[in-house]
Short mmCIF file of C-alpha atoms in Angstrom, two decimals:
data_model
loop_
_atom_site.label_atom_id
_atom_site.label_comp_id
_atom_site.label_asym_id
_atom_site.label_seq_id
_atom_site.Cartn_x
_atom_site.Cartn_y
_atom_site.Cartn_z
CA MET A 1 11.50 -54.89 -25.57
CA PHE A 2 11.50 -51.57 -27.38
CA ARG A 3 8.13 -50.70 -25.80
CA LYS A 4 9.52 -51.47 -22.32
CA LEU A 5 12.57 -49.29 -22.94
CA ALA A 6 10.39 -46.44 -24.21
CA ILE A 7 8.16 -46.65 -21.16
CA PHE A 8 11.22 -46.76 -18.89
CA ALA A 9 12.76 -43.76 -20.65
CA PHE A 10 9.50 -41.82 -20.41
CA GLY A 11 9.21 -42.68 -16.74
CA ALA A 12 12.77 -41.54 -16.12
CA MET A 13 12.12 -38.21 -17.84
CA VAL A 14 8.97 -37.66 -15.77
CA ALA A 15 10.87 -38.52 -12.60
CA LEU A 16 13.54 -35.98 -13.48
CA ALA A 17 11.07 -33.32 -14.54
CA MET A 18 8.76 -33.55 -11.56
CA PRO A 19 11.26 -32.41 -8.90
CA LEU A 20 12.24 -29.50 -11.14
CA ALA A 21 8.61 -28.49 -11.67
CA ALA A 22 7.86 -28.82 -7.97
CA GLN A 23 11.01 -27.08 -6.77
CA ALA A 24 9.95 -24.50 -4.20
CA LYS A 25 11.02 -20.91 -4.58
CA THR A 26 12.00 -18.45 -1.88
CA ILE A 27 10.70 -14.91 -2.39
CA TYR A 28 11.50 -12.05 -0.03
CA TRP A 29 8.55 -9.74 0.77
CA ILE A 30 9.83 -6.46 2.21
CA SER A 31 7.67 -3.61 3.54
CA HIS A 32 8.38 -0.05 4.70
CA GLY A 33 5.28 -0.30 6.90
CA GLY A 34 4.85 -1.56 10.43
CA PRO A 35 3.00 -4.59 11.80
CA ALA A 36 0.95 -2.29 14.05
CA ASP A 37 -0.55 -0.52 11.02
CA PRO A 38 -3.93 -2.24 10.37
CA VAL A 39 -3.62 -2.14 6.57
CA TRP A 40 -0.36 -4.09 6.62
CA THR A 41 -2.08 -7.04 8.24
CA TYR A 42 -4.03 -7.37 4.98
CA PHE A 43 -0.96 -7.02 2.76
CA LEU A 44 0.72 -9.67 4.93
CA ALA A 45 -2.35 -11.90 4.66
CA GLY A 46 -2.04 -11.78 0.87
CA ALA A 47 1.60 -12.85 1.09
CA LYS A 48 0.76 -15.74 3.42
CA GLN A 49 -2.09 -16.86 1.17
CA TRP A 50 0.23 -16.88 -1.84
CA ALA A 51 2.74 -19.04 0.03
CA LYS A 52 -0.02 -21.45 1.05
CA ASP A 53 -1.49 -21.66 -2.45
CA THR A 54 1.83 -22.14 -4.25
CA GLY A 55 3.90 -24.09 -1.74
CA ASN A 56 6.68 -21.53 -2.05
CA THR A 57 8.47 -19.84 0.85
CA VAL A 58 7.92 -16.15 1.57
CA ASN A 59 10.33 -14.41 3.94
CA THR A 60 8.55 -11.29 5.21
CA SER A 61 9.92 -8.25 7.03
CA PHE A 62 8.65 -4.85 8.20
CA HIS A 63 10.93 -1.84 8.54
CA ASN A 64 8.76 0.89 10.07
CA GLY A 65 9.95 3.62 7.71
CA ASP A 66 13.64 2.92 8.37
CA VAL A 67 15.20 3.32 4.93
CA ALA A 68 18.64 1.96 5.86
CA SER A 69 17.07 -1.12 7.41
CA GLN A 70 15.01 -1.78 4.29
CA GLN A 71 18.04 -1.35 2.03
CA GLU A 72 19.91 -3.92 4.09
CA ALA A 73 16.94 -6.29 3.88
CA VAL A 74 17.10 -6.17 0.09
CA ARG A 75 20.85 -6.79 0.20
CA ALA A 76 20.30 -9.70 2.58
CA ALA A 77 17.87 -11.21 0.07
CA ILE A 78 20.48 -10.81 -2.68
CA ALA A 79 23.18 -12.41 -0.51
CA ALA A 80 20.82 -15.32 0.23
CA LYS A 81 20.34 -15.80 -3.54
CA ALA A 82 16.59 -15.32 -3.33
CA ASP A 83 14.53 -16.45 -6.29
CA GLY A 84 12.83 -13.07 -6.26
CA ILE A 85 12.13 -9.94 -4.23
CA ALA A 86 8.89 -8.01 -3.76
CA THR A 87 9.44 -4.69 -2.00
CA THR A 88 7.79 -1.37 -1.34
CA SER A 89 9.71 1.89 -1.85
CA PRO A 90 10.19 3.72 1.48
CA ASP A 91 11.32 7.06 -0.02
CA PRO A 92 11.68 8.27 -3.61
CA GLY A 93 15.09 7.22 -4.93
CA SER A 94 15.99 5.21 -1.83
CA LEU A 95 16.12 1.81 -3.54
CA ILE A 96 17.66 2.77 -6.90
CA LYS A 97 21.06 1.35 -6.02
CA VAL A 98 19.92 -1.85 -4.30
CA ALA A 99 17.38 -2.58 -7.04
CA ALA A 100 20.22 -2.36 -9.56
CA GLU A 101 22.26 -4.72 -7.37
CA ALA A 102 19.42 -7.26 -7.42
CA LYS A 103 19.16 -7.10 -11.20
CA ALA A 104 22.93 -7.43 -11.56
CA ALA A 105 22.69 -10.61 -9.47
CA GLY A 106 19.98 -11.94 -11.77
CA ILE A 107 17.27 -11.68 -9.11
CA PRO A 108 13.92 -10.19 -10.24
CA ILE A 109 12.74 -7.37 -8.01
CA ILE A 110 9.08 -6.31 -8.07
CA ASN A 111 7.93 -3.02 -6.58
CA PHE A 112 4.55 -2.96 -4.82
CA ASN A 113 2.34 -0.54 -2.86
CA THR A 114 4.56 2.55 -3.28
CA PRO A 115 6.04 3.14 -6.75
CA ASP A 116 9.36 4.66 -7.70
CA PRO A 117 9.69 4.89 -11.50
CA LYS A 118 13.34 5.98 -11.17
CA ALA A 119 14.40 2.67 -9.64
CA PRO A 120 15.11 -0.23 -12.05
CA PHE A 121 12.34 -2.50 -10.78
CA ASP A 122 11.02 -5.22 -13.10
CA ALA A 123 7.38 -4.23 -12.54
CA TYR A 124 5.04 -2.36 -10.20
CA VAL A 125 1.87 -3.66 -8.54
CA GLY A 126 -0.37 -1.23 -6.68
CA GLY A 127 -2.11 2.10 -6.96
CA ASP A 128 -1.24 5.23 -8.87
CA LEU A 129 -0.58 7.38 -5.81
CA GLU A 130 -0.42 10.72 -7.60
CA LEU A 131 -3.74 9.96 -9.30
CA TYR A 132 -5.25 8.96 -5.95
CA GLY A 133 -4.25 12.31 -4.47
CA ALA A 134 -5.69 14.23 -7.41
CA ASN A 135 -8.93 12.24 -7.15
CA TRP A 136 -9.29 13.06 -3.44
CA ALA A 137 -8.79 16.75 -4.15
CA ARG A 138 -11.23 16.69 -7.10
CA TYR A 139 -13.82 14.92 -4.95
CA LEU A 140 -13.73 17.73 -2.40
CA VAL A 141 -13.85 20.39 -5.10
CA ASP A 142 -16.53 18.73 -7.26
CA LYS A 143 -18.77 18.12 -4.23
CA LYS A 144 -18.28 21.81 -3.30
CA LEU A 145 -16.83 20.81 0.07
CA VAL A 146 -13.86 23.19 -0.40
CA LYS A 147 -13.35 26.35 -2.40
CA ALA A 148 -10.72 29.01 -3.13
CA GLY A 149 -9.11 30.33 0.05
CA ASP A 150 -9.96 27.25 2.15
CA PHE A 151 -7.42 25.32 4.22
CA VAL A 152 -7.11 21.52 4.11
CA TRP A 153 -5.26 19.48 6.73
CA MET A 154 -3.34 16.39 5.53
CA PRO A 155 -2.02 14.14 8.34
CA VAL A 156 0.43 11.39 7.35
CA GLU A 157 2.27 8.70 9.30
CA ILE A 158 5.75 9.36 7.88
CA PRO A 159 6.53 12.77 6.33
CA GLY A 160 8.71 12.40 3.23
CA ALA A 161 7.71 8.78 2.58
CA THR A 162 6.98 7.89 -1.03
CA TYR A 163 3.24 7.43 -0.61
CA GLY A 164 2.61 10.80 1.07
CA VAL A 165 4.92 12.69 -1.28
CA GLN A 166 3.26 11.37 -4.43
CA GLU A 167 -0.26 11.78 -3.05
CA ALA A 168 0.53 15.39 -2.08
CA GLN A 169 1.80 16.06 -5.60
CA GLY A 170 -1.51 14.94 -7.04
CA ILE A 171 -3.44 17.03 -4.52
CA ALA A 172 -1.32 20.11 -5.30
CA SER A 173 -2.09 19.78 -9.02
CA VAL A 174 -5.76 20.39 -8.19
CA PHE A 175 -5.61 22.71 -5.17
CA LYS A 176 -2.82 25.07 -6.19
CA PRO A 177 -4.54 26.54 -9.28
CA LEU A 178 -7.68 27.08 -7.18
CA GLY A 179 -5.92 28.90 -4.35
CA ILE A 180 -6.70 26.21 -1.77
CA THR A 181 -3.96 25.86 0.86
CA TRP A 182 -2.92 22.83 2.92
CA GLU A 183 -0.48 21.51 5.48
CA VAL A 184 1.00 18.02 5.89
CA THR A 185 1.72 17.01 9.50
CA GLU A 186 3.31 13.92 11.06
CA ALA A 187 1.13 11.42 12.90
CA THR A 188 3.63 8.49 13.36
CA LEU A 189 3.00 4.75 12.85
CA ASP A 190 1.81 4.20 16.42
CA GLN A 191 -1.98 4.61 16.45
CA ALA A 192 -2.29 5.82 20.04
CA GLU A 193 0.38 8.46 19.46
CA ALA A 194 -1.13 9.35 16.08
CA ILE A 195 -4.52 9.98 17.68
CA THR A 196 -2.92 12.16 20.36
CA ARG A 197 -1.09 14.26 17.76
CA MET A 198 -4.18 14.58 15.58
CA VAL A 199 -6.30 15.64 18.57
CA ASP A 200 -3.68 18.25 19.51
CA TYR A 201 -3.58 19.61 15.97
CA MET A 202 -7.36 19.85 15.68
CA THR A 203 -7.63 21.48 19.09
CA ALA A 204 -5.16 24.16 18.00
CA ASN A 205 -6.31 24.60 14.39
CA GLY A 206 -9.85 23.24 14.22
CA LYS A 207 -11.55 26.52 13.30
CA LYS A 208 -9.60 26.97 10.07
CA ILE A 209 -9.78 23.36 8.83
CA LYS A 210 -12.36 23.04 6.05
CA ALA A 211 -11.52 19.46 5.07
CA ILE A 212 -9.13 16.62 5.91
CA ILE A 213 -7.27 14.29 3.56
CA GLY A 214 -5.80 11.25 5.31
CA LEU A 215 -2.58 10.40 3.48
CA GLY A 216 -2.31 7.00 5.15
CA ASP A 217 -4.61 4.22 6.35
CA LEU A 218 -3.74 4.62 10.01
CA VAL A 219 -4.66 8.31 10.13
CA THR A 220 -7.88 7.94 8.12
CA GLY A 221 -8.88 5.00 10.29
CA SER A 222 -8.38 7.16 13.40
CA ILE A 223 -10.79 9.96 12.38
CA LYS A 224 -13.75 8.82 14.51
CA ARG A 225 -11.62 8.51 17.64
CA VAL A 226 -10.14 11.94 17.02
CA TYR A 227 -13.53 13.56 16.34
CA ASP A 228 -15.02 11.97 19.45
CA GLN A 229 -12.21 13.37 21.61
CA VAL A 230 -12.37 16.84 20.07
CA GLY A 231 -16.18 16.94 20.10
CA ILE A 232 -16.77 17.08 16.35
CA LYS A 233 -19.83 15.35 14.89
CA ALA A 234 -19.70 12.94 11.96
CA GLY A 235 -19.75 14.87 8.69
CA GLU A 236 -19.03 18.24 10.32
CA ILE A 237 -15.63 18.42 8.59
CA PRO A 238 -15.45 16.41 5.33
CA VAL A 239 -12.78 13.70 5.11
CA VAL A 240 -11.34 11.71 2.22
CA GLY A 241 -8.28 9.48 2.09
CA TRP A 242 -7.22 5.89 2.44
CA GLY A 243 -9.71 3.10 3.16
CA ASN A 244 -7.95 -0.25 3.48
CA SER A 245 -9.07 -0.98 7.04
CA LEU A 246 -12.27 -2.01 8.79
CA ASP A 247 -11.98 1.15 10.91
CA THR A 248 -12.30 3.29 7.80
CA THR A 249 -15.04 1.27 6.10
CA GLN A 250 -17.09 1.70 9.28
CA GLU A 251 -16.28 5.42 9.37
CA VAL A 252 -17.60 5.72 5.81
CA LEU A 253 -20.78 3.85 6.74
CA ASP A 254 -21.21 6.07 9.84
CA GLY A 255 -20.55 9.33 7.95
CA TYR A 256 -17.20 10.28 9.49
CA VAL A 257 -15.37 9.76 6.17
CA ASP A 258 -16.95 10.86 2.88
CA ALA A 259 -14.92 8.74 0.44
CA ALA A 260 -12.06 6.30 0.89
CA GLN A 261 -9.48 4.67 -1.35
CA TRP A 262 -9.35 0.89 -1.63
CA GLN A 263 -6.01 -0.48 -2.83
CA ASP A 264 -6.68 -4.23 -2.92
CA PRO A 265 -3.98 -4.96 -0.30
CA GLN A 266 -4.26 -8.77 -0.31
CA ALA A 267 -4.34 -8.93 -4.10
CA THR A 268 -1.43 -6.48 -4.37
CA SER A 269 0.86 -8.75 -2.33
CA TYR A 270 -0.41 -11.87 -4.08
CA LEU A 271 0.17 -10.46 -7.58
CA ALA A 272 3.58 -8.97 -6.72
CA LEU A 273 4.81 -12.33 -5.47
CA SER A 274 3.34 -14.06 -8.53
CA LEU A 275 5.24 -11.72 -10.84
CA ALA A 276 8.47 -12.29 -8.91
CA ALA A 277 8.05 -16.06 -9.22
CA MET A 278 7.21 -15.83 -12.93
CA ALA A 279 10.21 -13.58 -13.57
CA SER A 280 12.49 -16.03 -11.79
CA ASP A 281 11.44 -18.62 -14.40
CA GLY A 282 12.32 -16.26 -17.22
CA THR A 283 8.86 -14.87 -18.01
CA PRO A 284 9.21 -11.18 -18.97
CA THR A 285 7.43 -8.76 -16.61
CA GLY A 286 7.49 -5.64 -18.75
CA PHE A 287 4.16 -4.34 -17.47
CA ASN A 288 2.58 -2.89 -14.34
CA ILE A 289 -0.61 -3.90 -12.53
CA ILE A 290 -2.65 -0.95 -11.23
CA THR A 291 -5.14 -1.60 -8.44
CA GLY A 292 -7.67 0.39 -6.44
CA ALA A 293 -11.08 2.09 -6.32
CA LEU A 294 -12.60 5.10 -4.52
CA TYR A 295 -15.71 4.12 -2.55
CA GLY A 296 -18.43 5.88 -0.58
CA LYS A 297 -21.21 4.84 1.77
CA ASP A 298 -23.08 2.96 -0.98
CA THR A 299 -20.28 0.43 -1.51
CA ALA A 300 -18.36 0.54 1.79
CA GLY A 301 -20.09 -2.65 2.91
CA VAL A 302 -18.48 -4.57 0.05
CA TYR A 303 -14.99 -3.72 1.27
CA ALA A 304 -15.91 -4.26 4.90
CA LYS A 305 -16.92 -7.82 3.98
CA VAL A 306 -13.60 -8.41 2.21
CA LEU A 307 -11.58 -7.02 5.11
CA SER A 308 -13.50 -9.06 7.68
CA GLY A 309 -12.89 -12.23 5.68
CA LYS A 310 -16.61 -13.02 5.33
#
């Protein structure tokens, strides 16, 4: 009799524990990017893969650089009592208040892709953007592709956005002491419009441009199309910058881009969501996860294979 009661009690505990263990979570994944930007398809793929692997729900949203819209998305997640939030930072300081609101509500909030150390996020997953910028500048200097007195053009999708600001700070730390000058110009998040603006800029300023640093994936992935329209041959003007798209990996292989930055977009989303889920269960997340690697023609094929899903 005692054995039967023990077995019954054990079975009851298992029955109670199993629904708790299997209880699905709802994590909000919020991006400053746009669905038309090729790199964000890979970040989104990582989020979808995480949802599939874990059985949890991921509510995704894109905000196309609209800071107010992204702030409201975070607040909507808080109001919905999300289990966790994974969000990019659209502009430095822009999410300080809403991140604090999430923490006050007991909702873990993980920052990914674009860091903002001033905001009270629980953790950061992604690249060190200032270091990336410095590495691009050092690459051009170390390879003797630019020198004192040269001018470098730096197109970016959204002027003032966190990623471009921090990358430019890293670039300035290398270029400024050497007397190398630069200009950041807007290209927008629409690729067709970005190509038009880049073509116009190169047509007007091509003779003084000694190198190009693409501060975003969309602009770096548009280099071949721009060069073809302007009549510039591959390798004629050195290019470094972002490399999270098949367009850019092919440009590296074809010689249009000298070196490109891989950020592990799928893994970044996957890990950010994992941290948010862990934090919602009470696991401390007092650490950051830094991703990324600079690649050239010798290893571009590796990243092209990843991006093509082969």
